[in-house]
Short mmCIF file of C-alpha atoms in Angstrom, two decimals:
data_model
loop_
_atom_site.label_atom_id
_atom_site.label_comp_id
_atom_site.label_asym_id
_atom_site.label_seq_id
_atom_site.Cartn_x
_atom_site.Cartn_y
_atom_site.Cartn_z
CA MET A 41 0.00 0.00 0.00
CA ALA A 42 2.83 2.42 0.84
CA GLU A 43 4.42 1.55 -2.49
CA GLN A 44 1.19 2.46 -4.28
CA ASN A 45 1.12 5.85 -2.52
CA GLN A 46 4.66 6.57 -3.76
CA ASP A 47 3.33 6.29 -7.32
CA ARG A 48 0.88 9.13 -6.63
CA LEU A 49 1.42 12.83 -6.04
CA HIS A 50 -0.78 15.36 -4.32
CA ILE A 51 -0.51 18.52 -6.44
CA ARG A 52 -2.19 21.90 -6.72
CA LEU A 53 -3.21 23.11 -10.14
CA HIS A 54 -3.95 26.73 -10.93
CA VAL A 55 -6.87 26.72 -13.37
CA TYR A 56 -8.02 30.17 -14.44
CA ASP A 57 -8.82 31.84 -11.11
CA GLU A 58 -8.95 28.77 -8.91
CA GLU A 59 -6.56 26.39 -7.17
CA ILE A 60 -7.54 22.75 -7.54
CA GLU A 61 -5.96 19.99 -5.46
CA VAL A 62 -5.69 16.61 -7.15
CA VAL A 63 -3.94 13.31 -6.59
CA VAL A 64 -2.27 12.09 -9.78
CA LYS A 65 -0.01 9.32 -10.95
CA ARG A 66 3.58 10.50 -10.72
CA GLU A 67 4.20 9.87 -14.43
CA GLU A 68 1.12 11.92 -15.39
CA GLU A 69 1.94 15.07 -13.40
CA GLU A 70 3.37 16.86 -16.45
CA PHE A 71 0.20 16.16 -18.43
CA TYR A 72 -2.04 17.49 -15.66
CA ARG A 73 -0.01 20.69 -15.42
CA ALA A 74 -0.08 21.14 -19.20
CA ALA A 75 -3.84 20.52 -19.23
CA ALA A 76 -4.40 23.13 -16.51
CA LYS A 77 -2.30 25.61 -18.47
CA LEU A 78 -4.24 24.93 -21.69
CA ILE A 79 -7.58 25.35 -19.93
CA THR A 80 -6.43 28.63 -18.39
CA GLU A 81 -5.12 29.95 -21.71
CA ARG A 82 -8.30 29.07 -23.62
CA TYR A 83 -10.57 30.43 -20.88
CA ASN A 84 -8.57 33.67 -20.72
CA ALA A 85 -8.85 34.09 -24.49
CA TYR A 86 -12.63 33.65 -24.45
CA ALA A 87 -13.03 35.77 -21.31
CA GLN A 88 -11.10 38.61 -22.93
CA ALA A 89 -13.30 38.46 -26.01
CA TYR A 90 -16.69 37.89 -24.34
CA LYS A 91 -16.54 39.02 -20.68
CA GLY A 92 -19.60 41.12 -19.91
CA ARG A 93 -21.43 39.81 -22.98
CA LYS A 94 -21.51 36.10 -22.08
CA SER A 95 -21.87 34.39 -18.72
CA ASP A 96 -18.90 32.74 -17.03
CA HIS A 97 -20.66 29.41 -17.59
CA THR A 98 -20.94 30.03 -21.34
CA ILE A 99 -17.30 31.12 -21.53
CA ALA A 100 -16.30 27.91 -19.74
CA LEU A 101 -18.36 25.83 -22.18
CA MET A 102 -16.84 27.65 -25.16
CA SER A 103 -13.40 26.83 -23.75
CA LEU A 104 -14.36 23.18 -23.33
CA ILE A 105 -15.65 22.98 -26.89
CA ASP A 106 -12.41 24.51 -28.17
CA ILE A 107 -10.30 21.98 -26.25
CA ALA A 108 -12.55 19.06 -27.21
CA LEU A 109 -12.24 20.10 -30.86
CA LEU A 110 -8.45 20.00 -30.58
CA TYR A 111 -8.71 16.55 -29.01
CA GLN A 112 -11.05 15.22 -31.70
CA LYS A 113 -8.83 16.52 -34.51
CA GLU A 114 -5.77 14.90 -32.95
CA ARG A 115 -7.68 11.69 -32.35
CA SER A 116 -8.75 11.52 -36.01
CA HIS A 117 -5.11 11.81 -37.08
CA ASN A 118 -4.31 8.74 -35.00
CA ASP A 119 -7.14 6.61 -36.40
CA THR A 120 -5.45 3.67 -38.09
CA SER A 121 -8.61 1.77 -39.08
CA PRO A 122 -8.58 2.99 -42.73
CA TYR A 123 -4.99 1.76 -43.08
CA ASP A 124 -5.78 -1.49 -41.31
CA ASN A 125 -8.65 -2.11 -43.75
CA VAL A 126 -6.46 -1.46 -46.79
CA LEU A 127 -3.70 -3.71 -45.43
CA ALA A 128 -6.17 -6.50 -44.69
CA ARG A 129 -7.60 -6.28 -48.21
CA LEU A 130 -4.13 -6.25 -49.81
CA THR A 131 -3.00 -9.17 -47.65
CA ALA A 132 -6.07 -11.17 -48.67
CA GLU A 133 -5.43 -10.39 -52.34
CA MET A 134 -1.76 -11.44 -52.05
CA GLU A 135 -2.66 -14.66 -50.27
CA GLU A 136 -5.26 -15.42 -52.95
CA ALA A 137 -2.71 -14.73 -55.71
CA LEU A 138 -0.13 -16.99 -54.04
CA LYS A 139 -2.64 -19.86 -53.94
CA GLU A 140 -3.00 -19.79 -57.71
#
């Protein structure tokens, strides 16, 4: 149990105007800090553009949509299923040709 606790860190993240305490895996600390920074940067950009015209809630949602869009674009670049399908078809064609 003590060994498991050594793999975890208790950190404080500054996200926009708030401090958030989280317990994270030691190897993921860098990702959490980068995520907090990205959220803060995106929220600040939207707040600068829309503060006073949109609610804080709406600004937060706009920030989330922006970040989710980045995630979805990156995820689509890592989708290997089209390549897997082509390779499977080519492999089947080669195996069929070798049988002849």
